[in-house]
C-alpha cells in the first residue's frame, strides 16, 4: 500500500438507483495462484480491479508471468515462469500470498514464501497449510521468516484439517491436483470460492469430487492445462450492497448479478431485521429501506454460516434497530476494532471478548475515523453515509483491497463521497 487516502463522506442522502456486483476477490486470488500449475494462457472474465488482485499479479510478474486487462477480462500468461521465490514486500501485503506455497511446490518442487500479511483481524497462523503439505510429503522448514517447501514429487494422502480453513483447503486442492495418487481432504472448507477453484482445477484436467462438502477427494494428474473461467459474483460485496441499500427507509436500490444462492444465511438475518428483497429478474433484486428495524443475534461461522466478513457491515444497520443486538465473532479475535471507531460517530457498542452488544437506535453524527481492515473500512463508509454531517475515513486505501471504486459506485446512486490523497500518511507509521 504505497499511499494513504481519505474518503470524505457527507451523510444523509437517500440512495436510489442500480448497482452491479463485481466478481469475487476471494475467488480470483486462488485462481491466480492456480495458473502456476500449468504453463500457458488463462482468461478470467469479470475480475474486480482491486488492490489485492493487483498485488497478486505483481507477484506473478516477479515469477515471470505476464498479465493484462481488457475491460474486466484478465489475461494471464504463465509460459515464462522461472522463479519460485515470493518477494517479502509483496507477500507481506496480502494473506493470499500463502496460496503460492501449494502451487509452486506442486509445479516446481520448490517454494520460498515469506510468512504472509493481510488484514490485521487476528493471529492467522499458517500451520494447517504447512501440516497439510507435509502430509503430501513436502519438506517444510522456516528460515528468517520464509517458509521453504521442497518435494521432488508430491504424493496423495489423507488430511484432516483441524478447522475448515478456506485458504488451507485451497492450497491443498492445488497441491493435490499434481500429486501422485489420491488425496482426501476431510473437514474441508465449503465456501463457494473453494468450489470455484475446484471447478477450475477440474476444467484443467484434475479429478475432484466433493467440493462444497466435508470431504474432497482429488486424484492428481501428471499434467494440467490452462483454462478460461468466469468469476462468480462477490458474495461479500453483495452483502455490503444489501445493507447499503437499506440504510434509509426511503432508499430504493436495484442490485444486478446479486447471488442470492450464496447469501442464504445473511439474507435470512436481513429478513429477521425486517428487510425484504424482491426478485425483478434473473439475478436482479430490488432492496428497499426498512421502516422499523428489529434487533437480531448473529454468530459468525464457516460457510454456509454467517460470514465473518459481513458482521461489521450488518453492525452498521443494527445501530438503528429498536433494541439490543448481539454479534458473536467465532473466527477472528480482532474483528471488532471497527466498534471503537463507530462509537466515535455516536454508536453504543460494548465488546466483551468475542461478543459485541449493539444498542439501538442511536443517531450517528460525522467524525474522523480510521479503517482498521478492509471490511471495517467498508462498514465505516456505510456508517458515514448514515451519519449526519461529514465523516472522514482515514486509511481508506484498505477498502480498495476488496471493493472496486466504492466511492464512484456509491456516488452513482446518490451518496456524497469523495477521495483525497493523504500526503503525510507514511511519516508517523
Ligand atoms: N487458521 C489457523 N491455522 C491455519 C489457517 C487458519 O489456525 O493454518 C484459523 C484462523 O486463524 C481462523 C480460522 O482458522 O481463526 C479460519 O481462517 P481461514 O484460514 O478460513 O481464513 P483465510 O483463509 O485466511 C479467508 C478469506 C478471508 C475470510 C476468511 C473466513 C481469502 C484470501 N481470505 O481467509 O477474507 O475472512 O477466509 O471466511 O480468501 C476478506 O476478504 O476481507 C477476508 C479477510
mmCIF file of N, CA, C and O in Angstrom, residues 251-325:
data_model
loop_
_atom_site.group_PDB
_atom_site.id
_atom_site.type_symbol
_atom_site.label_atom_id
_atom_site.label_comp_id
_atom_site.label_asym_id
_atom_site.label_seq_id
_atom_site.Cartn_x
_atom_site.Cartn_y
_atom_site.Cartn_z
ATOM 1 N N UNK A 251 -34.814 4.549 0.889
ATOM 2 C CA UNK A 251 -33.941 4.036 -0.195
ATOM 3 C C UNK A 251 -34.688 3.071 -1.110
ATOM 4 O O UNK A 251 -35.599 2.370 -0.673
ATOM 5 N N UNK A 252 -34.247 3.016 -2.374
ATOM 6 C CA UNK A 252 -34.762 2.011 -3.324
ATOM 7 C C UNK A 252 -33.637 1.696 -4.275
ATOM 8 O O UNK A 252 -33.303 2.501 -5.141
ATOM 9 N N UNK A 253 -33.009 0.548 -4.098
ATOM 10 C CA UNK A 253 -31.827 0.229 -4.917
ATOM 11 C C UNK A 253 -32.032 -1.118 -5.608
ATOM 12 O O UNK A 253 -32.564 -2.063 -5.009
ATOM 13 N N UNK A 254 -31.622 -1.188 -6.877
ATOM 14 C CA UNK A 254 -31.691 -2.446 -7.623
ATOM 15 C C UNK A 254 -30.280 -3.021 -7.699
ATOM 16 O O UNK A 254 -29.326 -2.311 -8.048
ATOM 17 N N UNK A 255 -30.129 -4.290 -7.346
ATOM 18 C CA UNK A 255 -28.813 -4.944 -7.379
ATOM 19 C C UNK A 255 -28.791 -5.996 -8.482
ATOM 20 O O UNK A 255 -29.618 -6.918 -8.492
ATOM 21 N N UNK A 256 -27.847 -5.830 -9.416
ATOM 22 C CA UNK A 256 -27.677 -6.798 -10.511
ATOM 23 C C UNK A 256 -26.556 -7.771 -10.166
ATOM 24 O O UNK A 256 -25.653 -7.430 -9.417
ATOM 25 N N UNK A 257 -26.614 -8.947 -10.786
ATOM 26 C CA UNK A 257 -25.607 -10.006 -10.548
ATOM 27 C C UNK A 257 -25.541 -10.344 -9.052
ATOM 28 O O UNK A 257 -24.478 -10.618 -8.505
ATOM 29 N N UNK A 258 -26.724 -10.308 -8.406
ATOM 30 C CA UNK A 258 -26.820 -10.485 -6.950
ATOM 31 C C UNK A 258 -26.996 -11.983 -6.646
ATOM 32 O O UNK A 258 -28.009 -12.576 -7.014
ATOM 33 N N UNK A 259 -26.000 -12.622 -5.977
ATOM 34 C CA UNK A 259 -26.035 -14.087 -5.818
ATOM 35 C C UNK A 259 -26.826 -14.545 -4.597
ATOM 36 O O UNK A 259 -26.245 -14.954 -3.591
ATOM 37 N N UNK A 260 -28.160 -14.519 -4.678
ATOM 38 C CA UNK A 260 -28.989 -14.924 -3.509
ATOM 39 C C UNK A 260 -28.607 -16.306 -2.999
ATOM 40 O O UNK A 260 -28.609 -16.551 -1.789
ATOM 41 N N UNK A 261 -28.269 -17.214 -3.926
ATOM 42 C CA UNK A 261 -27.962 -18.589 -3.517
ATOM 43 C C UNK A 261 -26.703 -18.684 -2.644
ATOM 44 O O UNK A 261 -26.542 -19.633 -1.893
ATOM 45 N N UNK A 262 -25.814 -17.688 -2.740
ATOM 46 C CA UNK A 262 -24.587 -17.722 -1.931
ATOM 47 C C UNK A 262 -24.738 -16.923 -0.634
ATOM 48 O O UNK A 262 -23.807 -16.810 0.151
ATOM 49 N N UNK A 263 -25.939 -16.334 -0.447
ATOM 50 C CA UNK A 263 -26.139 -15.427 0.693
ATOM 51 C C UNK A 263 -27.349 -15.814 1.539
ATOM 52 O O UNK A 263 -27.952 -14.957 2.176
ATOM 53 N N UNK A 264 -27.668 -17.109 1.527
ATOM 54 C CA UNK A 264 -28.918 -17.524 2.184
ATOM 55 C C UNK A 264 -28.999 -17.069 3.635
ATOM 56 O O UNK A 264 -30.005 -16.516 4.063
ATOM 57 N N UNK A 265 -27.935 -17.302 4.391
ATOM 58 C CA UNK A 265 -27.984 -17.001 5.821
ATOM 59 C C UNK A 265 -28.014 -15.487 6.091
ATOM 60 O O UNK A 265 -28.853 -15.021 6.873
ATOM 61 N N UNK A 266 -27.124 -14.701 5.447
ATOM 62 C CA UNK A 266 -27.219 -13.244 5.649
ATOM 63 C C UNK A 266 -28.586 -12.686 5.235
ATOM 64 O O UNK A 266 -29.119 -11.793 5.908
ATOM 65 N N UNK A 267 -29.185 -13.233 4.169
ATOM 66 C CA UNK A 267 -30.499 -12.731 3.739
ATOM 67 C C UNK A 267 -31.556 -13.068 4.796
ATOM 68 O O UNK A 267 -32.420 -12.255 5.118
ATOM 69 N N UNK A 268 -31.440 -14.264 5.383
ATOM 70 C CA UNK A 268 -32.359 -14.655 6.458
ATOM 71 C C UNK A 268 -32.269 -13.656 7.615
ATOM 72 O O UNK A 268 -33.280 -13.209 8.164
ATOM 73 N N UNK A 269 -31.040 -13.274 7.973
ATOM 74 C CA UNK A 269 -30.829 -12.322 9.068
ATOM 75 C C UNK A 269 -31.379 -10.936 8.693
ATOM 76 O O UNK A 269 -31.951 -10.228 9.524
ATOM 77 N N UNK A 270 -31.199 -10.577 7.419
ATOM 78 C CA UNK A 270 -31.715 -9.295 6.914
ATOM 79 C C UNK A 270 -33.248 -9.286 7.034
ATOM 80 O O UNK A 270 -33.847 -8.288 7.449
ATOM 81 N N UNK A 271 -33.849 -10.421 6.709
ATOM 82 C CA UNK A 271 -35.311 -10.516 6.811
ATOM 83 C C UNK A 271 -35.760 -10.475 8.270
ATOM 84 O O UNK A 271 -36.774 -9.865 8.600
ATOM 85 N N UNK A 272 -34.972 -11.089 9.165
ATOM 86 C CA UNK A 272 -35.292 -11.038 10.607
ATOM 87 C C UNK A 272 -35.282 -9.585 11.097
ATOM 88 O O UNK A 272 -36.015 -9.214 11.995
ATOM 89 N N UNK A 273 -34.411 -8.757 10.484
ATOM 90 C CA UNK A 273 -34.336 -7.340 10.864
ATOM 91 C C UNK A 273 -35.540 -6.561 10.339
ATOM 92 O O UNK A 273 -35.737 -5.405 10.680
ATOM 93 N N UNK A 274 -36.306 -7.182 9.455
ATOM 94 C CA UNK A 274 -37.476 -6.512 8.868
ATOM 95 C C UNK A 274 -37.277 -6.190 7.398
ATOM 96 O O UNK A 274 -38.175 -5.635 6.755
ATOM 97 N N UNK A 275 -36.134 -6.528 6.837
ATOM 98 C CA UNK A 275 -35.831 -6.197 5.438
ATOM 99 C C UNK A 275 -36.502 -7.160 4.470
ATOM 100 O O UNK A 275 -36.849 -8.281 4.837
ATOM 101 N N UNK A 276 -36.702 -6.687 3.257
ATOM 102 C CA UNK A 276 -37.246 -7.603 2.245
ATOM 103 C C UNK A 276 -36.528 -7.351 0.919
ATOM 104 O O UNK A 276 -36.090 -6.235 0.638
ATOM 105 N N UNK A 277 -36.392 -8.430 0.167
ATOM 106 C CA UNK A 277 -35.801 -8.276 -1.156
ATOM 107 C C UNK A 277 -36.777 -8.844 -2.168
ATOM 108 O O UNK A 277 -37.434 -9.848 -1.919
ATOM 109 N N UNK A 278 -36.886 -8.148 -3.320
ATOM 110 C CA UNK A 278 -37.885 -8.546 -4.314
ATOM 111 C C UNK A 278 -37.173 -8.906 -5.607
ATOM 112 O O UNK A 278 -36.364 -8.113 -6.111
ATOM 113 N N UNK A 279 -37.493 -10.084 -6.132
ATOM 114 C CA UNK A 279 -36.857 -10.521 -7.376
ATOM 115 C C UNK A 279 -37.472 -9.766 -8.556
ATOM 116 O O UNK A 279 -38.686 -9.751 -8.728
ATOM 117 N N UNK A 280 -36.630 -9.150 -9.388
ATOM 118 C CA UNK A 280 -37.138 -8.436 -10.568
ATOM 119 C C UNK A 280 -36.832 -9.204 -11.843
ATOM 120 O O UNK A 280 -37.468 -9.011 -12.866
ATOM 121 N N UNK A 281 -35.814 -10.044 -11.796
ATOM 122 C CA UNK A 281 -35.393 -10.805 -12.974
ATOM 123 C C UNK A 281 -34.287 -11.738 -12.542
ATOM 124 O O UNK A 281 -33.948 -11.773 -11.354
ATOM 125 N N UNK A 282 -33.707 -12.452 -13.532
ATOM 126 C CA UNK A 282 -32.643 -13.390 -13.172
ATOM 127 C C UNK A 282 -31.472 -12.623 -12.523
ATOM 128 O O UNK A 282 -30.912 -11.721 -13.143
ATOM 129 N N UNK A 283 -31.170 -12.930 -11.282
ATOM 130 C CA UNK A 283 -30.065 -12.300 -10.530
ATOM 131 C C UNK A 283 -30.236 -10.790 -10.319
ATOM 132 O O UNK A 283 -29.268 -10.090 -10.021
ATOM 133 N N UNK A 284 -31.442 -10.264 -10.527
ATOM 134 C CA UNK A 284 -31.694 -8.830 -10.277
ATOM 135 C C UNK A 284 -32.742 -8.700 -9.164
ATOM 136 O O UNK A 284 -33.814 -9.297 -9.242
ATOM 137 N N UNK A 285 -32.397 -7.913 -8.157
ATOM 138 C CA UNK A 285 -33.276 -7.798 -6.980
ATOM 139 C C UNK A 285 -33.441 -6.340 -6.586
ATOM 140 O O UNK A 285 -32.511 -5.539 -6.742
ATOM 141 N N UNK A 286 -34.622 -6.034 -6.067
ATOM 142 C CA UNK A 286 -34.851 -4.686 -5.559
ATOM 143 C C UNK A 286 -34.836 -4.734 -4.025
ATOM 144 O O UNK A 286 -35.483 -5.596 -3.420
ATOM 145 N N UNK A 287 -34.065 -3.809 -3.444
ATOM 146 C CA UNK A 287 -33.974 -3.746 -1.979
ATOM 147 C C UNK A 287 -34.557 -2.397 -1.558
ATOM 148 O O UNK A 287 -34.218 -1.369 -2.141
ATOM 149 N N UNK A 288 -35.414 -2.437 -0.540
ATOM 150 C CA UNK A 288 -35.949 -1.178 -0.034
ATOM 151 C C UNK A 288 -35.500 -0.984 1.404
ATOM 152 O O UNK A 288 -35.154 -1.959 2.073
ATOM 153 N N UNK A 289 -35.510 0.257 1.867
ATOM 154 C CA UNK A 289 -35.140 0.548 3.248
ATOM 155 C C UNK A 289 -36.125 -0.102 4.211
ATOM 156 O O UNK A 289 -37.229 -0.491 3.829
ATOM 157 N N UNK A 290 -35.707 -0.207 5.472
ATOM 158 C CA UNK A 290 -36.550 -0.860 6.481
ATOM 159 C C UNK A 290 -37.115 0.208 7.414
ATOM 160 O O UNK A 290 -36.355 1.015 7.970
ATOM 161 N N UNK A 291 -38.442 0.198 7.588
ATOM 162 C CA UNK A 291 -39.085 1.212 8.425
ATOM 163 C C UNK A 291 -38.817 1.001 9.904
ATOM 164 O O UNK A 291 -38.343 1.887 10.604
ATOM 165 N N UNK A 292 -39.090 -0.188 10.383
ATOM 166 C CA UNK A 292 -38.998 -0.456 11.813
ATOM 167 C C UNK A 292 -38.017 -1.598 12.046
ATOM 168 O O UNK A 292 -38.384 -2.763 12.048
ATOM 169 N N UNK A 293 -36.763 -1.224 12.240
ATOM 170 C CA UNK A 293 -35.692 -2.232 12.302
ATOM 171 C C UNK A 293 -35.697 -3.022 13.609
ATOM 172 O O UNK A 293 -35.700 -2.440 14.692
ATOM 173 N N UNK A 294 -35.675 -4.345 13.479
ATOM 174 C CA UNK A 294 -35.668 -5.187 14.681
ATOM 175 C C UNK A 294 -34.228 -5.601 15.032
ATOM 176 O O UNK A 294 -33.426 -5.869 14.138
ATOM 177 N N UNK A 295 -33.910 -5.708 16.338
ATOM 178 C CA UNK A 295 -32.575 -6.193 16.728
ATOM 179 C C UNK A 295 -32.462 -7.696 16.436
ATOM 180 O O UNK A 295 -33.481 -8.393 16.426
ATOM 181 N N UNK A 296 -31.244 -8.171 16.185
ATOM 182 C CA UNK A 296 -31.058 -9.599 15.908
ATOM 183 C C UNK A 296 -29.804 -10.139 16.611
ATOM 184 O O UNK A 296 -29.025 -9.370 17.164
ATOM 185 N N UNK A 297 -29.638 -11.450 16.524
ATOM 186 C CA UNK A 297 -28.415 -12.100 17.022
ATOM 187 C C UNK A 297 -27.688 -12.720 15.849
ATOM 188 O O UNK A 297 -28.318 -13.345 14.990
ATOM 189 N N UNK A 298 -26.374 -12.527 15.815
ATOM 190 C CA UNK A 298 -25.567 -13.110 14.737
ATOM 191 C C UNK A 298 -24.406 -13.877 15.379
ATOM 192 O O UNK A 298 -23.818 -13.411 16.352
ATOM 193 N N UNK A 299 -24.091 -15.035 14.813
ATOM 194 C CA UNK A 299 -22.889 -15.797 15.206
ATOM 195 C C UNK A 299 -22.133 -16.073 13.928
ATOM 196 O O UNK A 299 -22.700 -16.682 13.016
ATOM 197 N N UNK A 300 -20.899 -15.667 13.829
ATOM 198 C CA UNK A 300 -20.174 -15.953 12.586
ATOM 199 C C UNK A 300 -19.721 -17.418 12.572
ATOM 200 O O UNK A 300 -19.460 -18.007 13.618
ATOM 201 N N UNK A 301 -19.651 -17.978 11.382
ATOM 202 C CA UNK A 301 -19.274 -19.392 11.232
ATOM 203 C C UNK A 301 -18.795 -19.615 9.799
ATOM 204 O O UNK A 301 -19.106 -18.834 8.903
ATOM 205 N N UNK A 302 -18.050 -20.708 9.581
ATOM 206 C CA UNK A 302 -17.680 -21.028 8.199
ATOM 207 C C UNK A 302 -18.933 -21.234 7.351
ATOM 208 O O UNK A 302 -20.003 -21.535 7.888
ATOM 209 N N UNK A 303 -18.808 -21.092 6.046
ATOM 210 C CA UNK A 303 -19.918 -21.263 5.112
ATOM 211 C C UNK A 303 -20.560 -22.639 5.302
ATOM 212 O O UNK A 303 -19.826 -23.603 5.502
ATOM 213 N N UNK A 304 -21.876 -22.759 5.294
ATOM 214 C CA UNK A 304 -22.886 -21.759 4.941
ATOM 215 C C UNK A 304 -23.379 -20.903 6.107
ATOM 216 O O UNK A 304 -24.440 -20.308 6.042
ATOM 217 N N UNK A 305 -22.590 -20.826 7.192
ATOM 218 C CA UNK A 305 -22.965 -19.963 8.315
ATOM 219 C C UNK A 305 -22.813 -18.492 7.963
ATOM 220 O O UNK A 305 -22.488 -18.144 6.823
ATOM 221 N N UNK A 306 -23.015 -17.626 8.955
ATOM 222 C CA UNK A 306 -22.938 -16.184 8.705
ATOM 223 C C UNK A 306 -21.469 -15.780 8.514
ATOM 224 O O UNK A 306 -20.634 -16.033 9.384
ATOM 225 N N UNK A 307 -21.105 -15.137 7.384
ATOM 226 C CA UNK A 307 -19.687 -14.840 7.114
ATOM 227 C C UNK A 307 -19.115 -13.787 8.057
ATOM 228 O O UNK A 307 -19.728 -12.741 8.264
ATOM 229 N N UNK A 308 -17.939 -14.081 8.590
ATOM 230 C CA UNK A 308 -17.241 -13.115 9.453
ATOM 231 C C UNK A 308 -17.041 -11.780 8.732
ATOM 232 O O UNK A 308 -17.110 -10.712 9.337
ATOM 233 N N UNK A 309 -16.835 -11.836 7.406
ATOM 234 C CA UNK A 309 -16.584 -10.604 6.639
ATOM 235 C C UNK A 309 -17.796 -9.669 6.601
ATOM 236 O O UNK A 309 -17.656 -8.497 6.267
ATOM 237 N N UNK A 310 -18.976 -10.212 6.910
ATOM 238 C CA UNK A 310 -20.166 -9.347 6.840
ATOM 239 C C UNK A 310 -20.636 -8.841 8.204
ATOM 240 O O UNK A 310 -21.522 -7.999 8.259
ATOM 241 N N UNK A 311 -20.021 -9.350 9.296
ATOM 242 C CA UNK A 311 -20.544 -8.882 10.595
ATOM 243 C C UNK A 311 -20.320 -7.382 10.836
ATOM 244 O O UNK A 311 -21.227 -6.711 11.330
ATOM 245 N N UNK A 312 -19.164 -6.788 10.440
ATOM 246 C CA UNK A 312 -19.026 -5.334 10.645
ATOM 247 C C UNK A 312 -20.052 -4.547 9.825
ATOM 248 O O UNK A 312 -20.524 -3.492 10.258
ATOM 249 N N UNK A 313 -20.394 -5.080 8.652
ATOM 250 C CA UNK A 313 -21.322 -4.388 7.746
ATOM 251 C C UNK A 313 -22.740 -4.400 8.355
ATOM 252 O O UNK A 313 -23.415 -3.367 8.410
ATOM 253 N N UNK A 314 -23.177 -5.564 8.840
ATOM 254 C CA UNK A 314 -24.505 -5.660 9.459
ATOM 255 C C UNK A 314 -24.578 -4.803 10.728
ATOM 256 O O UNK A 314 -25.627 -4.253 11.052
ATOM 257 N N UNK A 315 -23.430 -4.706 11.447
ATOM 258 C CA UNK A 315 -23.422 -3.938 12.699
ATOM 259 C C UNK A 315 -23.857 -2.490 12.462
ATOM 260 O O UNK A 315 -24.494 -1.868 13.324
ATOM 261 N N UNK A 316 -23.540 -1.951 11.288
ATOM 262 C CA UNK A 316 -23.878 -0.546 10.999
ATOM 263 C C UNK A 316 -25.392 -0.341 11.055
ATOM 264 O O UNK A 316 -25.888 0.565 11.722
ATOM 265 N N UNK A 317 -26.113 -1.233 10.377
ATOM 266 C CA UNK A 317 -27.574 -1.089 10.349
ATOM 267 C C UNK A 317 -28.167 -1.392 11.737
ATOM 268 O O UNK A 317 -29.169 -0.795 12.136
ATOM 269 N N UNK A 318 -27.522 -2.288 12.471
ATOM 270 C CA UNK A 318 -28.048 -2.660 13.794
ATOM 271 C C UNK A 318 -27.987 -1.506 14.786
ATOM 272 O O UNK A 318 -28.713 -1.509 15.779
ATOM 273 N N UNK A 319 -27.149 -0.476 14.513
ATOM 274 C CA UNK A 319 -27.136 0.700 15.404
ATOM 275 C C UNK A 319 -28.476 1.439 15.319
ATOM 276 O O UNK A 319 -28.781 2.268 16.157
ATOM 277 N N UNK A 320 -29.277 1.119 14.289
ATOM 278 C CA UNK A 320 -30.561 1.817 14.107
ATOM 279 C C UNK A 320 -31.757 0.932 14.483
ATOM 280 O O UNK A 320 -32.903 1.298 14.261
ATOM 281 N N UNK A 321 -31.491 -0.245 15.017
ATOM 282 C CA UNK A 321 -32.615 -1.134 15.338
ATOM 283 C C UNK A 321 -33.201 -0.787 16.713
ATOM 284 O O UNK A 321 -32.562 -0.130 17.526
ATOM 285 N N UNK A 322 -34.422 -1.250 16.965
ATOM 286 C CA UNK A 322 -35.138 -0.899 18.199
ATOM 287 C C UNK A 322 -34.792 -1.904 19.297
ATOM 288 O O UNK A 322 -35.566 -2.820 19.571
ATOM 289 N N UNK A 323 -33.613 -1.771 19.893
ATOM 290 C CA UNK A 323 -33.253 -2.700 20.965
ATOM 291 C C UNK A 323 -31.797 -3.126 20.867
ATOM 292 O O UNK A 323 -31.019 -2.539 20.123
ATOM 293 N N UNK A 324 -31.456 -4.165 21.612
ATOM 294 C CA UNK A 324 -30.047 -4.585 21.686
ATOM 295 C C UNK A 324 -29.791 -5.798 20.800
ATOM 296 O O UNK A 324 -30.467 -6.819 20.921
ATOM 297 N N UNK A 325 -28.822 -5.660 19.897
ATOM 298 C CA UNK A 325 -28.409 -6.782 19.045
ATOM 299 C C UNK A 325 -27.120 -7.356 19.596
ATOM 300 O O UNK A 325 -26.358 -6.671 20.293
#
